[in-house]
CSV table of C-alpha atoms and ligand atoms in Angstrom, one decimal:
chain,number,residue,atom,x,y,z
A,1,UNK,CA,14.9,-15.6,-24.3
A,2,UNK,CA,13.0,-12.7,-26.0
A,3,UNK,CA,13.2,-9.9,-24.1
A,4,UNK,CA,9.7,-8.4,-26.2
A,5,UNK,CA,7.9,-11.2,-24.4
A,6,UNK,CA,9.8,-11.1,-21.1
A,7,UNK,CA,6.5,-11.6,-18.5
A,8,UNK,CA,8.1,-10.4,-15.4
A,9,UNK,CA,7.2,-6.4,-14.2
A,10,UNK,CA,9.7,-5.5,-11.3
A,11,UNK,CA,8.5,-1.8,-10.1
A,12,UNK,CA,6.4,-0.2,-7.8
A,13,UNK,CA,2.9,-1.2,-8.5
A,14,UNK,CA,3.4,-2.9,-11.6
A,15,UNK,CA,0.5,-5.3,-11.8
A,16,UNK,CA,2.3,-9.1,-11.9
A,17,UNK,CA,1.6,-11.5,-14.5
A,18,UNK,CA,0.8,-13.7,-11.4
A,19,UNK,CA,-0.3,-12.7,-8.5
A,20,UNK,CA,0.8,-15.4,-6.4
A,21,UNK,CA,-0.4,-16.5,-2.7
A,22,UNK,CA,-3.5,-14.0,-2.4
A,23,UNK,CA,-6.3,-16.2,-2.7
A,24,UNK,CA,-7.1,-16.0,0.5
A,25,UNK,CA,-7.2,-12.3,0.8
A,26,UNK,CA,-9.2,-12.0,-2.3
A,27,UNK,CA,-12.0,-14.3,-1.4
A,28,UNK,CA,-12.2,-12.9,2.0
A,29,UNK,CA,-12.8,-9.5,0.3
A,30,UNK,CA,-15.3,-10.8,-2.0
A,31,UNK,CA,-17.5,-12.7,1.1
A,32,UNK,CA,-17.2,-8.8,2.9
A,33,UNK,CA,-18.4,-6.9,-0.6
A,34,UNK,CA,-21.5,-9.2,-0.7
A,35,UNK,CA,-21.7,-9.2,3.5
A,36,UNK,CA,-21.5,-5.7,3.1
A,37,UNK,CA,-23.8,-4.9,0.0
A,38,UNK,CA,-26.4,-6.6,2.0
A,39,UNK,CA,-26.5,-4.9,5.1
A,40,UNK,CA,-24.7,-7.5,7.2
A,41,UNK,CA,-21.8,-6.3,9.8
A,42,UNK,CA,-18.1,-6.9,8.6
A,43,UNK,CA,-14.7,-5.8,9.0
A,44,UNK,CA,-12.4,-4.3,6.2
A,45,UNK,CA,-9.1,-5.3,5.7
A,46,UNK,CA,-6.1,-3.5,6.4
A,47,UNK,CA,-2.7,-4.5,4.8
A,48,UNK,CA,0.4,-4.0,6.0
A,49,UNK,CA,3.9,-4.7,5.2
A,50,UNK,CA,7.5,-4.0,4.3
A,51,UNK,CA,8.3,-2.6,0.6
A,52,UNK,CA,7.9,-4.4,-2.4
A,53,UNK,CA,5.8,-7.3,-0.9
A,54,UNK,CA,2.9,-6.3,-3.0
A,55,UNK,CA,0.5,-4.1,-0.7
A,56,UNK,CA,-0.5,-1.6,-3.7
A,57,UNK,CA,-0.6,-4.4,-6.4
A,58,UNK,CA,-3.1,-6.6,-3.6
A,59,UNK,CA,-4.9,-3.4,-3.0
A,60,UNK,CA,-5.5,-2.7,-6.8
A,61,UNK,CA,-6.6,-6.2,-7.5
A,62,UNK,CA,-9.4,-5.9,-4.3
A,63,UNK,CA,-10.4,-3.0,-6.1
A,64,UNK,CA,-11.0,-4.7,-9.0
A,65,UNK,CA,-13.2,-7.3,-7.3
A,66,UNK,CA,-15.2,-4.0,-5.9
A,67,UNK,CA,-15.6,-3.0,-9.5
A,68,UNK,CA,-16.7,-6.4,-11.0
A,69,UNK,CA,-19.2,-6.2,-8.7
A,70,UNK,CA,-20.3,-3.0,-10.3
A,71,UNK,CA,-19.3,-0.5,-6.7
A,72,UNK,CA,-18.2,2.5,-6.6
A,73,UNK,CA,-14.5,2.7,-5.9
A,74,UNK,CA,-12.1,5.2,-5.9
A,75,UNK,CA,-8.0,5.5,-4.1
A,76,UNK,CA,-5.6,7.9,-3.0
A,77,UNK,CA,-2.2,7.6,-1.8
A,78,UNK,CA,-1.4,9.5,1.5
A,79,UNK,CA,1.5,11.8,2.0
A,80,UNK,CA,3.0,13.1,5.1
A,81,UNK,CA,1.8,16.1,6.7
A,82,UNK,CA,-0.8,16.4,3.8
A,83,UNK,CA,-4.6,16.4,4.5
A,84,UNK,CA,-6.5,13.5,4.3
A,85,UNK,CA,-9.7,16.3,2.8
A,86,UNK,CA,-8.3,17.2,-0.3
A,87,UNK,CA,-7.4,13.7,-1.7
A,88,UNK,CA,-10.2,11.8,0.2
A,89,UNK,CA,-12.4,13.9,-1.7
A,90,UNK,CA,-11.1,13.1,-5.0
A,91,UNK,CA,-11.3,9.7,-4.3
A,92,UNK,CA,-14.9,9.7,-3.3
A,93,UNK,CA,-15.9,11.9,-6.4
A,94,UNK,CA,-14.3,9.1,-8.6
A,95,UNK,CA,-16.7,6.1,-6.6
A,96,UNK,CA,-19.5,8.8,-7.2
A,97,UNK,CA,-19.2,8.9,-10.8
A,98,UNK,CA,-18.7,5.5,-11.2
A,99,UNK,CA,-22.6,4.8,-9.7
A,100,UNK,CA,-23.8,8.0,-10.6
A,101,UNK,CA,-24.4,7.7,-13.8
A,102,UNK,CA,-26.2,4.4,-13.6
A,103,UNK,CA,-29.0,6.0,-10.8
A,104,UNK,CA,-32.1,6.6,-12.3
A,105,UNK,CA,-32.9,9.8,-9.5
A,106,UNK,CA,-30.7,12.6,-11.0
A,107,UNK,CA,-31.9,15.0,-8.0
A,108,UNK,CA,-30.5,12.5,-5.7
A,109,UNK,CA,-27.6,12.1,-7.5
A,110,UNK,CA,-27.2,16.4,-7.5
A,111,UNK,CA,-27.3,16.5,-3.6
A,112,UNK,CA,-25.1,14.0,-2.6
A,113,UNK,CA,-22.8,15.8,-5.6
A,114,UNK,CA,-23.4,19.3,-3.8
A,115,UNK,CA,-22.5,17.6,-0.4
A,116,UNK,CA,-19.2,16.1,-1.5
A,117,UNK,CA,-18.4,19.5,-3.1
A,118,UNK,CA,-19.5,20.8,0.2
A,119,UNK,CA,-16.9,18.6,2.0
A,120,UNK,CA,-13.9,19.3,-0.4
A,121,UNK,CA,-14.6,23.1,-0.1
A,122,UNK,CA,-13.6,22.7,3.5
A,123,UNK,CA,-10.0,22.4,2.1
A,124,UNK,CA,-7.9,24.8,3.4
A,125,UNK,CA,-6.3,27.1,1.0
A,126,UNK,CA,-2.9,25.8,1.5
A,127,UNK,CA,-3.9,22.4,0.9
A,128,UNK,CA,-5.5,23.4,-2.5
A,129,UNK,CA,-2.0,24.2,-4.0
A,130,UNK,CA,-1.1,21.9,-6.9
A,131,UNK,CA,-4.6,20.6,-7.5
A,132,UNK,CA,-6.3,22.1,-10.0
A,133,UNK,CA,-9.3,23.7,-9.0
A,134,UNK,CA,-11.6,21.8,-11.4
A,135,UNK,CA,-10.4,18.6,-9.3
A,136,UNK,CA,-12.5,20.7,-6.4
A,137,UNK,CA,-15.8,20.5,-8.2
A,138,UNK,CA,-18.2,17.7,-8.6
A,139,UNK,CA,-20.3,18.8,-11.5
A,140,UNK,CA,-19.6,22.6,-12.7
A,141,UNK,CA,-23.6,23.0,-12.0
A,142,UNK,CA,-24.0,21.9,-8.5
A,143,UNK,CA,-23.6,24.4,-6.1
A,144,UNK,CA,-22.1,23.0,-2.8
A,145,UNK,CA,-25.2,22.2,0.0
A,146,UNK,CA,-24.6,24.3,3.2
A,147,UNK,CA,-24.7,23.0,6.4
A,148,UNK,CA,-23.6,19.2,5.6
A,149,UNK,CA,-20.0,18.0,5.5
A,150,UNK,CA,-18.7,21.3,5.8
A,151,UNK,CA,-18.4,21.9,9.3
A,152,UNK,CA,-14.5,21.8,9.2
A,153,UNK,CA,-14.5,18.5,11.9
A,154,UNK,CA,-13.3,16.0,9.3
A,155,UNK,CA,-14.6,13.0,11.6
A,156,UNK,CA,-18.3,14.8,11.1
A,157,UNK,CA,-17.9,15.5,7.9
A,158,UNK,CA,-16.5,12.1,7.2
A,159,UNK,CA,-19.2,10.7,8.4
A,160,UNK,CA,-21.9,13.3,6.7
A,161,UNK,CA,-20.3,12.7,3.8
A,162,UNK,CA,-19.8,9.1,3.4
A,163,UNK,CA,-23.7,7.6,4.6
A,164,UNK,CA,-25.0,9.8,1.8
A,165,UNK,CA,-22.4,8.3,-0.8
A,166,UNK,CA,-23.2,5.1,0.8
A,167,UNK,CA,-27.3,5.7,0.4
A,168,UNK,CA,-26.7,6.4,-2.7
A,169,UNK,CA,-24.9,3.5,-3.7
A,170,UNK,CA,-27.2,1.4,-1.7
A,171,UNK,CA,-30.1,2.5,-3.9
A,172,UNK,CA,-28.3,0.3,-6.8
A,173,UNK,CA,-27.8,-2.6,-4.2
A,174,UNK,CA,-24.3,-2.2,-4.6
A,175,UNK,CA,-21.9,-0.3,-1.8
A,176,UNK,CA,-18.4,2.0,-1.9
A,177,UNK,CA,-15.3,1.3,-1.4
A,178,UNK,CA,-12.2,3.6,-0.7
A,179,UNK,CA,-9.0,3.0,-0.7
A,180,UNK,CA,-5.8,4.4,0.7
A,181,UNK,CA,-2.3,3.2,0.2
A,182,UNK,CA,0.6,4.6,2.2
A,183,UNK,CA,-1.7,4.9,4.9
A,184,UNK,CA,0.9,5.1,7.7
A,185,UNK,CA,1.2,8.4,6.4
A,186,UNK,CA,-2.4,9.7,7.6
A,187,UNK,CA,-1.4,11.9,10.4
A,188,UNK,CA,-2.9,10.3,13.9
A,189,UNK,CA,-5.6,12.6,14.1
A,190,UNK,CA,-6.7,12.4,10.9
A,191,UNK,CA,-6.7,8.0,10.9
A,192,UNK,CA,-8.8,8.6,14.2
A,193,UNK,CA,-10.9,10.4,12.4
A,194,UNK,CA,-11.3,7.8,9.7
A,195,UNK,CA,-11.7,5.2,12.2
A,196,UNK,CA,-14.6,7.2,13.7
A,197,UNK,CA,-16.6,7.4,10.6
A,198,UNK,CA,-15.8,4.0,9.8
A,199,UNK,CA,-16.9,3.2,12.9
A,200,UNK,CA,-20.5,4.4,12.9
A,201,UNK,CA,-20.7,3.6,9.2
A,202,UNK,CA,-20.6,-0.2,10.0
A,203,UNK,CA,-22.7,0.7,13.2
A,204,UNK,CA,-25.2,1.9,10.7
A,205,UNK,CA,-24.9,-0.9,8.2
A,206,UNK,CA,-24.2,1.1,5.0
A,207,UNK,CA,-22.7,-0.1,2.3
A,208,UNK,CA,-19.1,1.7,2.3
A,209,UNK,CA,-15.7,0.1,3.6
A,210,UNK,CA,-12.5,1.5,3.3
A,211,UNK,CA,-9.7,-0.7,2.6
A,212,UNK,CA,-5.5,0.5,3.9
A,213,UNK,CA,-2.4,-0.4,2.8
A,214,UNK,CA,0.8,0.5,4.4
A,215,UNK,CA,4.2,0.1,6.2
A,216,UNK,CA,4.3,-3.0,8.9
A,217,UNK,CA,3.8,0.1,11.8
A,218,UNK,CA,0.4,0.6,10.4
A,219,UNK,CA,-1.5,-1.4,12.8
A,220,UNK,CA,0.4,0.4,15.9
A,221,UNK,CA,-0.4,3.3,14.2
A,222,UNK,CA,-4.3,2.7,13.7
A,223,UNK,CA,-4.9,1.5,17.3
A,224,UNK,CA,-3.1,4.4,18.8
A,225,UNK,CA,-5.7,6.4,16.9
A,226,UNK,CA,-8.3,4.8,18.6
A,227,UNK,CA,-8.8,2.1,21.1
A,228,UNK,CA,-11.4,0.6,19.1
A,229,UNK,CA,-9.7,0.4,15.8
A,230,UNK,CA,-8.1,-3.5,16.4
A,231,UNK,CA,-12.1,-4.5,15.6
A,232,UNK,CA,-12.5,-2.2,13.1
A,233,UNK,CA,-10.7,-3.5,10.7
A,234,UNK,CA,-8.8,-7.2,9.7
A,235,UNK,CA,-5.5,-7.1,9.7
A,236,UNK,CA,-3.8,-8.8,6.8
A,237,UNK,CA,0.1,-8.9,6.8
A,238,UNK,CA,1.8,-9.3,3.2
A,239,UNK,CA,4.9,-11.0,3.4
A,240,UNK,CA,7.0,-12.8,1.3
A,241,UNK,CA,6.0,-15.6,-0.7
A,242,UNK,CA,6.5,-19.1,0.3
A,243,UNK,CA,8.5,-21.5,-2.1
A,244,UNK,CA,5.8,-22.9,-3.6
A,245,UNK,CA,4.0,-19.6,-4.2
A,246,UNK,CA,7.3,-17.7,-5.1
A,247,UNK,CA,7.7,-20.7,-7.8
A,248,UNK,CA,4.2,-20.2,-9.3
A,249,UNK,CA,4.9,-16.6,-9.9
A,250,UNK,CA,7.8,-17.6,-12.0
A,251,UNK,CA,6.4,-20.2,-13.7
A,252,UNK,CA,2.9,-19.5,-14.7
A,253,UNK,CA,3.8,-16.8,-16.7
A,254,UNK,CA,6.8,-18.2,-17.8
A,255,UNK,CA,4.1,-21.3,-19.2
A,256,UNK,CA,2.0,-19.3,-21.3
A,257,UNK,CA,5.4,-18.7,-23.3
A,258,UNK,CA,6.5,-22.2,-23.4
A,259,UNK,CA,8.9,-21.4,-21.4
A,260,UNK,CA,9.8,-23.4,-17.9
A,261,UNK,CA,12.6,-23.7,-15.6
A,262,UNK,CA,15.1,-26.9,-14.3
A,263,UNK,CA,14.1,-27.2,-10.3
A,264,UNK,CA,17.8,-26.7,-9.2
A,265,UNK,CA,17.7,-23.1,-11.2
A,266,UNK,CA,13.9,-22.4,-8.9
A,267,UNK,CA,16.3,-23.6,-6.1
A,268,UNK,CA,18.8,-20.9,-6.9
A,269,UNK,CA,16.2,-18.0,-7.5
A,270,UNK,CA,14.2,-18.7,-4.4
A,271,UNK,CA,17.9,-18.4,-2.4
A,272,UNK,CA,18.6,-14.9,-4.2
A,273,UNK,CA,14.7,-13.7,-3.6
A,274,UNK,CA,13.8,-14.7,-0.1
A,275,UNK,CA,10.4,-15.2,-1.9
A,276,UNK,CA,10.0,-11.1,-1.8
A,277,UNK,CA,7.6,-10.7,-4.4
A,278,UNK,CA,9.8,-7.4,-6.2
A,279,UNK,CA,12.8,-9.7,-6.1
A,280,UNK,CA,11.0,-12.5,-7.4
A,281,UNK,CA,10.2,-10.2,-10.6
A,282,UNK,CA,13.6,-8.5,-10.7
A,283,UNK,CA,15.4,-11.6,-11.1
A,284,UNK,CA,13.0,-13.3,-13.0
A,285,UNK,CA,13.0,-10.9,-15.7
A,286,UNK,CA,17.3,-10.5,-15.6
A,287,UNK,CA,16.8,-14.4,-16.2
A,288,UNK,CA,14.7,-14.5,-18.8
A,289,UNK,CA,16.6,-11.7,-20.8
A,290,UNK,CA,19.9,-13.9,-20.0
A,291,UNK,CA,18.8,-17.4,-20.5
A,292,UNK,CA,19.0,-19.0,-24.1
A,293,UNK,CA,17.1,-22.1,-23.9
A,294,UNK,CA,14.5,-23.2,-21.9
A,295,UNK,CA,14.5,-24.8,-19.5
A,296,UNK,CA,16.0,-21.9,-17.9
A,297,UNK,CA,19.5,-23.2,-15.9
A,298,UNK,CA,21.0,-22.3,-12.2
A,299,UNK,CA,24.0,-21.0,-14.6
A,300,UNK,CA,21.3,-18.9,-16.5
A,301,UNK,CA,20.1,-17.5,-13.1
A,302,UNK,CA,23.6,-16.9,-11.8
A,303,UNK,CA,24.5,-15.2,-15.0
A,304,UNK,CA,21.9,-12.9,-14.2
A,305,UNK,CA,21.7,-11.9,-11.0
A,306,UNK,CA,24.5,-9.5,-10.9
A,307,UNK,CA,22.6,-8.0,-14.0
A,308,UNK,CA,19.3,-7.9,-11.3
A,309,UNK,CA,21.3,-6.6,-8.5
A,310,UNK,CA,22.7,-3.5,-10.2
A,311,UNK,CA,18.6,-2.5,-11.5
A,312,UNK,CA,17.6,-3.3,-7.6
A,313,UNK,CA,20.4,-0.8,-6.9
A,314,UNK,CA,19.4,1.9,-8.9
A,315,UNK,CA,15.6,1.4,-9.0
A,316,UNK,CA,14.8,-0.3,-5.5
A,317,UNK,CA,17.5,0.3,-3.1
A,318,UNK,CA,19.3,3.6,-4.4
A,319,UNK,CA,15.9,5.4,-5.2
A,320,UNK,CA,15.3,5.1,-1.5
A,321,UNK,CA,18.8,5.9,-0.1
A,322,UNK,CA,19.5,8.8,-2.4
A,323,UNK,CA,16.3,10.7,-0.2
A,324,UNK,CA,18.4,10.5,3.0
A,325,UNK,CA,20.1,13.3,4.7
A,326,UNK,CA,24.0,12.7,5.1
A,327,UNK,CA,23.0,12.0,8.9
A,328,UNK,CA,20.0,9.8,7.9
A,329,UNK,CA,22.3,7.4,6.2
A,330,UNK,CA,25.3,8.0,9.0
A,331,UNK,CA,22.1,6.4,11.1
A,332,UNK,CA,20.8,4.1,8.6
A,333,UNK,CA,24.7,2.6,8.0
A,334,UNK,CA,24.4,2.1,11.7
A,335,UNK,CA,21.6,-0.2,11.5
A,336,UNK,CA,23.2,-2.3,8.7
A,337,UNK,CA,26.4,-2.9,11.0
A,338,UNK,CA,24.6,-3.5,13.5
A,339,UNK,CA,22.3,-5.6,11.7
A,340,UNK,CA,24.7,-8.1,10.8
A,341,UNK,CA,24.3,-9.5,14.5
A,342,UNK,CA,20.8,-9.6,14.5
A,343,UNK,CA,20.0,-11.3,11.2
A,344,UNK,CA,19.1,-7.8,9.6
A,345,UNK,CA,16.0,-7.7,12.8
A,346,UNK,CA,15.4,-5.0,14.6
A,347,UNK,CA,18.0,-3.3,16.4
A,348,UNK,CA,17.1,-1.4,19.6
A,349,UNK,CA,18.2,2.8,19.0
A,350,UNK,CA,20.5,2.8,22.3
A,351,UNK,CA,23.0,-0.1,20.1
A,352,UNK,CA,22.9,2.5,17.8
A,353,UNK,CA,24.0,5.7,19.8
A,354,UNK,CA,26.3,3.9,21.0
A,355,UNK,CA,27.8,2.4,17.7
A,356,UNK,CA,28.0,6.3,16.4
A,357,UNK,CA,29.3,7.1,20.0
A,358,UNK,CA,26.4,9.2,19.9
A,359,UNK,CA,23.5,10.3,23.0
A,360,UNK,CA,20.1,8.5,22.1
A,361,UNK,CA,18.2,11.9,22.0
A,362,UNK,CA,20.7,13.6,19.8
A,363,UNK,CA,19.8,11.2,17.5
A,364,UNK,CA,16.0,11.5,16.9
A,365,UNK,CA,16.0,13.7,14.2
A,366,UNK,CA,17.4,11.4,11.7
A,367,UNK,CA,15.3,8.7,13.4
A,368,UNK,CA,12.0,10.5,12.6
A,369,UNK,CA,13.4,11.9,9.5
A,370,UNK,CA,13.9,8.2,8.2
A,371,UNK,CA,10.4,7.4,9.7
A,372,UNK,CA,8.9,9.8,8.0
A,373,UNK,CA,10.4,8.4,4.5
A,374,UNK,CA,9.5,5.2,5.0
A,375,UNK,CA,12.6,4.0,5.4
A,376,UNK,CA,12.8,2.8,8.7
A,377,UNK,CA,9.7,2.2,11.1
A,378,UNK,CA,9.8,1.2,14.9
A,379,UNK,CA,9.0,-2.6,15.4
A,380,UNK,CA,8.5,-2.3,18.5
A,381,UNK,CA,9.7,0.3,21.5
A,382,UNK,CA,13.2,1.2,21.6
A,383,UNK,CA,13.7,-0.6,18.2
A,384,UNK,CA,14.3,0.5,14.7
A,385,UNK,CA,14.1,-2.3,11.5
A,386,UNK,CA,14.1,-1.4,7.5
A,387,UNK,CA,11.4,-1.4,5.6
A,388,UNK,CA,12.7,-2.3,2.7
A,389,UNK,CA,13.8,-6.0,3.1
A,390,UNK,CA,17.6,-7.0,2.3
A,391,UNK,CA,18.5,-2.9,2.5
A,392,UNK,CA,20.6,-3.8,5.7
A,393,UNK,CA,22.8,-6.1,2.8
A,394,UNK,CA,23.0,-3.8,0.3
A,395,UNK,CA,24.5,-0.7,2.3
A,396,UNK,CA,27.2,-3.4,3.6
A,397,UNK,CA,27.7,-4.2,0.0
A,398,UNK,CA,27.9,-0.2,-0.8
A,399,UNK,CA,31.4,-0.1,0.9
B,1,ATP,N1,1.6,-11.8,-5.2
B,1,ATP,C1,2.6,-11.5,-6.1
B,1,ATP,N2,3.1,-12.4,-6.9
B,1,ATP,C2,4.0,-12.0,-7.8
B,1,ATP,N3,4.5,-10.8,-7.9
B,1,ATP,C3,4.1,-9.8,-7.0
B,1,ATP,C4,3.1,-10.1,-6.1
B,1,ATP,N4,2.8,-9.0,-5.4
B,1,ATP,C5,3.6,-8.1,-5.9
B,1,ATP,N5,4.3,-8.5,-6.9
B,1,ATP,C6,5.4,-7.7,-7.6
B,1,ATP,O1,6.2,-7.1,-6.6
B,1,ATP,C7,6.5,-5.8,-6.9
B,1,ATP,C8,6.1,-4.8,-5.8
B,1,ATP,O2,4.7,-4.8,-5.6
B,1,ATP,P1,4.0,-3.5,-4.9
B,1,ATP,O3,4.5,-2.2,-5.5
B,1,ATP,O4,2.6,-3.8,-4.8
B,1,ATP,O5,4.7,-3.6,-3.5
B,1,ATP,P2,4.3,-2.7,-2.2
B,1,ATP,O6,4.2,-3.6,-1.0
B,1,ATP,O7,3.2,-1.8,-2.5
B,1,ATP,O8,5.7,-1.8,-2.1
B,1,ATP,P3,5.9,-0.3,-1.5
B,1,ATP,O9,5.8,-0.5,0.0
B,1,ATP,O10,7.3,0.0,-1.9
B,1,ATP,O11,4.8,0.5,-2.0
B,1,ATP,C9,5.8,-5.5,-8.3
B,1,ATP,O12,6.8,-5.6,-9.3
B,1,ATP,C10,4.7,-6.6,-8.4
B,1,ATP,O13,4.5,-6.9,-9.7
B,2,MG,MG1,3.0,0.3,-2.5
């Protein structure tokens, strides 16, 4: 098939020509814009998942709906042992922007810009490295307000900060919504603080939500934060797609190029992609380039897939692996041995010391090193799993 008019997008973020089994999500997100819009209590959502089941591409398309309904929205991604200020900042300046320049009260407008800049001038100097210094300013003119948002608490300033966003958007009858992907990555401190001004926020009924993506620990994460953060927020998990779903991703786009697939050659892709959405557009676009004639053939898809496997190697799996420490991937190879017996689950750290004939405490450096990549994350206590799904597979196939 023409590879110019190949539909599929396998990579990190890449918006699919389909996105397939979110309904649900969506129109729950739109009934808590206009809940929220309007003064009415509601929880945001919080997403959580393993790689590559389409958090950030779910995220950006609940962003969208906040946009078509004219909010203010703006994201960041969070980074380990980075400052939530800095980046938090940014993002509200972009949600600003978007309603400022459609309120008819430019003085109104100027304060809440001084107390943002206010707020990100609380950024300590070694945070500030790498971000240009205009990305610090809201408005050259506006000088920063004293006294508001700047008292270097980041849950007070939070929430200084965001009910005069939120006023502000409220005076347009719309609200603001920020969003954070990676957001396992927040130090715990700094998500407590979050969940604080969240917190009163929706105690107070104005208009802003913020919306998380992140790693399947995320949830554990949140409510160790605070106790109070399981009601804070809905808890969405992205997983893989069912059959049906995984099928409509391939062939909706597929149709809009006259193009469809025989069921046995669906049966064969659904067996090679466990329905994970990245799969589902790896091998679908290895197909398309490999198949002659439509409908596309099981023989087309088997052709393929080795071509698939060696981009998921490079792109997918190797991207990750190549960030581990020789003892991170001693530790990691571990797991995938180990994994073998437990259906690539979770595998409790003790099977592991003793697989590397090692003591369990000698080994928590590489543990929370691989944590800290976002390669691994505890499932529950005592038990480490991948977060990338099928990486237990491809180290056993790395041999
Ligand atoms: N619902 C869906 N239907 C079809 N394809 C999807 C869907 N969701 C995501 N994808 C595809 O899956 C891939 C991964 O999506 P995305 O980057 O959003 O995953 P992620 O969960 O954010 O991964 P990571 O944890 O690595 O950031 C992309 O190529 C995207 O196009
Ligand atoms: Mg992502």
């Amino acid at each position: 098939m023409d590879p110019v008019r190949n539909p599929y997008a396998p990579g990190a973020g890449q918006r699919p020509p389909e996105l397939a089994g979110r309904d649900r999500q969506l129109s729950q997100f739109q009934v808590t814009l206009e809940r929220v819009a309007a003064g009415r209590p509601d929880r945001s959502m919080v997403l959580s998942g393993l790689r590559g089941v389409g958090k950030t591409v779910l995220l950006n398309a609940l962003r969208g709906l906040a946009v078509q309904r004219a909010w203010g929205t703006g994201k960041l991604e969070a980074r380990p042992d980075q400052s939530l200020r800095l980046p938090l900042a940014q993002a509200v300046h972009a949600a600003v922007r978007e309603v400022a320049h459609r309120h008819r009260d430019p003085e109104r407008v100027d304060e809440v810009a001084g107390v943002l800049k206010a707020f990100a001038l609380r950024t300590r100097p070694e945070e500030r490295k790498g971000s240009r210094p205009a990305l610090l300013m809201v408005g050259p003119d506006v000088p920063a307000t004293r006294g508001r948002a700047d008292s270097g608490d980041l849950e007070l300033d939070l929430l200084e900060l965001f009910t005069d966003v939120a006023e502000l958007a409220r005076d347009l009858g719309v609200g603001v919504a920020v969003f954070v992907d990676e957001m396992q990555d927040v130090s715990s401190g700094e998500l407590g603080a979050l969940c604080g001004a969240c917190h009163e926020i929706s105690q107070q009924g104005a208009p802003l939500v913020v919306v998380g993506a992140g790693l399947p620990h995320l949830p554990v994460a949140l409510a160790a934060s605070r106790s109070y953060a399981e009601r804070l927020f809905r808890y969405v998990v992205v997983d893989r797609l069912p059959r049906e779903m995984a099928d409509r991703a391939l062939l909706l786009p597929a149709g809009t190029e006259d193009v469809t697939y025989a069921p046995d050659a669906l049966d064969e892709l659904y067996t090679l992609t466990d329905g994970y959405p990245y799969f589902v557009q790896a091998y679908g676009k290895a197909t398309w380039d490999s198949a002659l004639t439509s409908p596309i053939q099981p023989s087309d898809v088997r052709q393929a897939a080795p071509e698939a496997e060696a981009e998921l190697a490079v792109g997918f799996f190797g991207a990750r692996y190549d960030r581990a420490t020789p003892a991170e991937r001693d530790y990691m190879r571990a797991m995938a041995d180990l994994g073998v017996r437990h259906d690539d689950g979770a595998v409790t750290t003790a099977e592991i010391a003793r697989a590397l004939a090692r003591r369990p405490q000698s080994l928590s450096p590489a543990r929370d090193g691989l944590i800290k990549k976002g390669l691994v994350y505890s499932s529950e206590r005592g038990a480490v799993a991948f977060t990338v799904p099928h990486f237990g597979k491809f180290l056993r196939s790395q041999r």
